[in-house]
Coordinates of C-alpha atoms and ligand atoms in Angstrom, one line a residue:
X1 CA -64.8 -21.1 -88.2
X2 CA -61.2 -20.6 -89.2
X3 CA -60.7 -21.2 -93.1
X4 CA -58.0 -20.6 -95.6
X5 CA -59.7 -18.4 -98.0
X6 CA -56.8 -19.1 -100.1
X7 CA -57.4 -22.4 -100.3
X8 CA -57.1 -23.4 -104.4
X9 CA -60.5 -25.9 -104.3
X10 CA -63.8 -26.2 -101.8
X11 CA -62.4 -29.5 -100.8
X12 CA -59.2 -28.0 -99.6
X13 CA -61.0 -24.9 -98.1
X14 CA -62.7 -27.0 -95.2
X15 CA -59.2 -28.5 -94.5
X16 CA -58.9 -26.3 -91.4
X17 CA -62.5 -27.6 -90.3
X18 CA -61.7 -31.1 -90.0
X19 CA -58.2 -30.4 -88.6
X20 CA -60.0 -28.7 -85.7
X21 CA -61.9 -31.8 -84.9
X22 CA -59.0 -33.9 -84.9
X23 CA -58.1 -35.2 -81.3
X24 CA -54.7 -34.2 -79.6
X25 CA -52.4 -36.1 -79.1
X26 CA -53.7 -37.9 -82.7
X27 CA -51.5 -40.9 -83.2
X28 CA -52.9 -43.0 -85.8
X29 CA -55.3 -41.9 -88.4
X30 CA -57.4 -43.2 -91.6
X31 CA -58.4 -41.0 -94.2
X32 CA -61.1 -43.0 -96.1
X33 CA -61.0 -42.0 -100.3
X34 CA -58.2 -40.6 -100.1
X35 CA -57.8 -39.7 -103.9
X36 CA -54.3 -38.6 -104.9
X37 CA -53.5 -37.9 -100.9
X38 CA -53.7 -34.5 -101.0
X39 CA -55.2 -34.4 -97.2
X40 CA -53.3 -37.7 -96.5
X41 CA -50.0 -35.5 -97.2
X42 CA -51.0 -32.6 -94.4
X43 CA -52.1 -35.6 -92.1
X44 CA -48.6 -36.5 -92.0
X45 CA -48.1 -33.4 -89.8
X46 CA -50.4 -34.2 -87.0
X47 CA -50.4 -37.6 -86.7
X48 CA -47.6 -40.7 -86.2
X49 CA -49.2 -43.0 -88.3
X50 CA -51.3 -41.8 -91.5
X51 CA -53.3 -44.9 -93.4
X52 CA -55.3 -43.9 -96.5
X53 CA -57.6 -45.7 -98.3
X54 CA -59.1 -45.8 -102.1
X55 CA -60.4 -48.1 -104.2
X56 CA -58.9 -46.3 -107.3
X57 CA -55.8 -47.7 -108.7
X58 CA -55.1 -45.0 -110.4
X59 CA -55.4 -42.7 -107.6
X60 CA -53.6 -44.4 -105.2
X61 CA -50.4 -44.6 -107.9
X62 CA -50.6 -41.1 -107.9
X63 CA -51.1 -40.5 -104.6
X64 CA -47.8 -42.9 -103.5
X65 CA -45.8 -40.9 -106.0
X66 CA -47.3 -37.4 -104.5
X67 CA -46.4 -38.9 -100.5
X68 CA -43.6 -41.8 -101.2
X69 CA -42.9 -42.1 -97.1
X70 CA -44.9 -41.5 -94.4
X71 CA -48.2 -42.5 -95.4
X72 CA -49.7 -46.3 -95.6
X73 CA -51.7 -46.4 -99.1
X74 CA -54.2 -48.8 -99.2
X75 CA -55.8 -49.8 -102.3
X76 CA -59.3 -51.2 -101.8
X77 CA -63.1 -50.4 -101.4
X78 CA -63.4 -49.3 -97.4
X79 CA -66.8 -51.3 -97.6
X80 CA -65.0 -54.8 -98.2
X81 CA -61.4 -54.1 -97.6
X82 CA -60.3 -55.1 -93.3
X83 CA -59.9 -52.4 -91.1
X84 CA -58.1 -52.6 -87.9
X85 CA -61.1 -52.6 -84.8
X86 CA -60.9 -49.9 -82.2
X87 CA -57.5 -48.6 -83.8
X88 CA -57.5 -45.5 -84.8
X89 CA -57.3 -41.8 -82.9
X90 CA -59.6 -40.2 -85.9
X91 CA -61.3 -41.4 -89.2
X92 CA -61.2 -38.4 -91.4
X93 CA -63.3 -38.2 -95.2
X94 CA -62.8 -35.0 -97.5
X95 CA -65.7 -35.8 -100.6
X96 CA -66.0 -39.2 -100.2
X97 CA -68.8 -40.8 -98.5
X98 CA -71.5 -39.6 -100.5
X99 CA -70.0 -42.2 -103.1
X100 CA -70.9 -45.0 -100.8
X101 CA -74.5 -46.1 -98.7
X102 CA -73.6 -44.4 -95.3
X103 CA -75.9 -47.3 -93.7
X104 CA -73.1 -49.4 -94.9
X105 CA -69.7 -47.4 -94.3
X106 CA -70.3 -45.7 -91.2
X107 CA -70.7 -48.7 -88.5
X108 CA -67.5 -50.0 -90.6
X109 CA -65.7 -46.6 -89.6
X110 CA -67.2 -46.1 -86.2
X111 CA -66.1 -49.9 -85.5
X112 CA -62.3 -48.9 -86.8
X113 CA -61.9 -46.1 -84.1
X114 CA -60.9 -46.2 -80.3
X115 CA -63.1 -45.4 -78.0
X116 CA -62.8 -41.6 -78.0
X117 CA -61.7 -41.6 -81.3
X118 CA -63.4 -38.9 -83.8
X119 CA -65.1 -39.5 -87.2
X120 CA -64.9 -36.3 -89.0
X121 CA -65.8 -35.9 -92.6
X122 CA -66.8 -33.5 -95.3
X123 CA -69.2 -34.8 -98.7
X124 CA -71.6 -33.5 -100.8
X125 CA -75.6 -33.7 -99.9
X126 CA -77.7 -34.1 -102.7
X127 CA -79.9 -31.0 -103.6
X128 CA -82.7 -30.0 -100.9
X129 CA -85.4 -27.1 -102.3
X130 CA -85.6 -25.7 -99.0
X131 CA -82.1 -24.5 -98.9
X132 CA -82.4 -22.9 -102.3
X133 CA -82.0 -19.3 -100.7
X134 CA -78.4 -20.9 -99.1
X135 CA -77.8 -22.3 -102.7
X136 CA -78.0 -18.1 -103.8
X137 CA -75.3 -17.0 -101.3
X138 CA -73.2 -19.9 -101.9
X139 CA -73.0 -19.3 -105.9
X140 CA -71.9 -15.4 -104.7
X141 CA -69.4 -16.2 -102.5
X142 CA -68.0 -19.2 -104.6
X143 CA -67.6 -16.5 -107.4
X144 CA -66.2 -14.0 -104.7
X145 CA -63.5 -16.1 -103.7
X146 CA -62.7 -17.3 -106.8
X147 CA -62.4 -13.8 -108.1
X148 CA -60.5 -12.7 -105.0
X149 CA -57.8 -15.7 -105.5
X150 CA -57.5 -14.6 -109.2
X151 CA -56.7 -10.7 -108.5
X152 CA -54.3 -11.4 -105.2
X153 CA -50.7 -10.9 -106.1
X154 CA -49.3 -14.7 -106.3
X155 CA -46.7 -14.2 -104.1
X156 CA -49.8 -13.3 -101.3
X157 CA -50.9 -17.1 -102.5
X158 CA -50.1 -20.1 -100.3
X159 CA -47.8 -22.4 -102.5
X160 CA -49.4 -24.3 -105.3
X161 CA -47.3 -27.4 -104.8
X162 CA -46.7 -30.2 -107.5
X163 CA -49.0 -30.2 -110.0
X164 CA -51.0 -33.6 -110.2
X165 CA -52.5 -34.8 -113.1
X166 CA -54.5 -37.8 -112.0
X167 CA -56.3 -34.8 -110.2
X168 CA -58.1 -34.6 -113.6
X169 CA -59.3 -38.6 -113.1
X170 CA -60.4 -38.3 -110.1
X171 CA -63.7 -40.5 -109.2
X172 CA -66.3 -37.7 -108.6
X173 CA -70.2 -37.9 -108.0
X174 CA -73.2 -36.0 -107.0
X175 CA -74.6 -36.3 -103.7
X176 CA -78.0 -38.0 -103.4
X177 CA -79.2 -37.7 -99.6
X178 CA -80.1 -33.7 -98.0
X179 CA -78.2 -32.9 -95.1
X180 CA -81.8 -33.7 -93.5
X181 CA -81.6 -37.0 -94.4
X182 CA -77.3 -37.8 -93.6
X183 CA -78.7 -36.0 -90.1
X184 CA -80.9 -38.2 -89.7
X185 CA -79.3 -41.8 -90.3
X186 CA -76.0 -40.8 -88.9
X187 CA -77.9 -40.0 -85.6
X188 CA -79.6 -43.4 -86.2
X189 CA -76.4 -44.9 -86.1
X190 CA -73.8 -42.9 -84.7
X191 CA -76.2 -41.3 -81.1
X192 CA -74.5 -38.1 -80.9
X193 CA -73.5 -37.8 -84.3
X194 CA -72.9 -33.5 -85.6
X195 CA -74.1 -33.0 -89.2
X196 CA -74.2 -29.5 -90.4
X197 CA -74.7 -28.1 -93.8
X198 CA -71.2 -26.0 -95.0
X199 CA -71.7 -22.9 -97.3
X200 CA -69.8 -24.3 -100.5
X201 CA -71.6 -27.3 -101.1
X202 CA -70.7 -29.7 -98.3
X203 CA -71.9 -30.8 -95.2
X204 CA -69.5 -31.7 -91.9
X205 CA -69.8 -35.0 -90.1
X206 CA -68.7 -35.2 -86.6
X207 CA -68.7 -38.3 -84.4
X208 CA -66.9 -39.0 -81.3
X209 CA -66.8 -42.5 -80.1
X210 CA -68.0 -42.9 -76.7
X211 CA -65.1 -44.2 -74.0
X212 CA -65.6 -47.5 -72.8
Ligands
SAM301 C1 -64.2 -36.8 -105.1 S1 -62.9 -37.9 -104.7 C2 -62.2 -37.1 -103.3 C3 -60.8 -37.5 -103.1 C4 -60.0 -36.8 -102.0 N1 -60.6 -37.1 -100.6 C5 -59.9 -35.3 -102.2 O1 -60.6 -34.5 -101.4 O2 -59.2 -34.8 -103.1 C6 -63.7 -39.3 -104.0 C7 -62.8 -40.5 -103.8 O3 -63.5 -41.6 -103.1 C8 -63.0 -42.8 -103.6 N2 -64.0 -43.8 -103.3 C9 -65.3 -43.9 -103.6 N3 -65.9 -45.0 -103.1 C10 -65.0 -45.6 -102.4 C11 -65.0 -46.8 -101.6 N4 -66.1 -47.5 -101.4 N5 -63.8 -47.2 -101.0 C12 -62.7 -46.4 -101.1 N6 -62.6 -45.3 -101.9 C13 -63.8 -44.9 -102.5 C14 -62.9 -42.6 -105.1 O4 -62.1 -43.5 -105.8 C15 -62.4 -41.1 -105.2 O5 -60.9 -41.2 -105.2

């Protein structure tokens, strides 16, 4: 698994992951709560067309003013708001869809892609006893990595790039289903569907669309 250890946040740590899954040659993608466009922005470098939604005023100003060009923002909830059918090369989510019923959001996003198209996202399960153990080594490394980033010399850091405030606004939640239970209704919905449990509090979504 490669991941930039550097990374600044867990969100942007499993960046590479969902890059990986990404299909090539990616034309047009959605990135689906998008928040101030952080992912939207390195999107922009491996595919034509980047749309991005989120229901969050707020976060979609400050994501137009992080990304001006090259990115579609789309203001609006992706349970209500019109997608495009069979459009899109990839569907990608970084800590988003535990906010919303996944009974709900992912037919909506399954319906959105071309056949072949991939469905790749990262969220955050809610809290299952039997991975307590995991819960133990995650804390460690967490506080490992966190250390690490603190004593490299900065110029050894990836670059910070513009400070954003509305960063500090951002819509967050805790996660209510187990990675057992995503598992279990993505396959429901989604036959085929990849649901694994990531280290730093995440779990990874992977979908690919059957061809017709
Ligand atoms: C924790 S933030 C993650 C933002 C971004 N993906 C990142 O990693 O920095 C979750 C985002 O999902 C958005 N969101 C939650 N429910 C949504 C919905 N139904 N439709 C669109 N956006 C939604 C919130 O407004 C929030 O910006």
């Amino acid at each position: 698994v490669q991941v930039d250890l550097l990374a600044p946040g867990n969100n942007e740590y499993y960046q590479p992951l969902l890059l990986r899954e990404l299909p090539r040659p990616c034309r047009r993608v959605l990135d689906v709560g998008c928040g101030t466009g952080r992912f939207a922005a390195t999107l922009t470098r491996y595919a034509d067309e980047v749309d991005a939604i989120d229901r969050s005023e707020t976060m979609i100003r400050a994501a137009r003013r992080r990304v001006p060009e090259g990115v579609r923002w789309i203001e609006g909830d992706v349970l209500l708001h019109p997608l495009p059918e069979a459009h899109y090369d990839a569907v990608t989510s970084i800590a988003a869809l535990h906010h919303m019923p996944l009974e709900a959001v992912l037919p909506r996003l399954a319906a959105a892609l071309r056949p072949g198209g991939v469905l790749v996202a990262t969220a955050l399960p809610g809290l299952d006893l039997r991975h307590l153990p995991v819960e133990g080594v995650a804390v460690a490394a967490n506080v490992g990595r966190r250390a690490l980033l603190r004593a490299l010399p900065s110029a050894w850091l990836p670059p910070a790039g513009e400070p954003v405030p509305e960063d500090a606004d951002m819509p967050m939640t805790d996660g209510s289903l187990t990675v057992r239970q995503v598992r279990a209704v993505a396959r429901d919905l989604l036959p085929g569907a990849r649901v694994r449990r990531l280290l730093l509090w995440r779990y990874l979504l992977v979908w690919r669309k059957p061809s017709a």
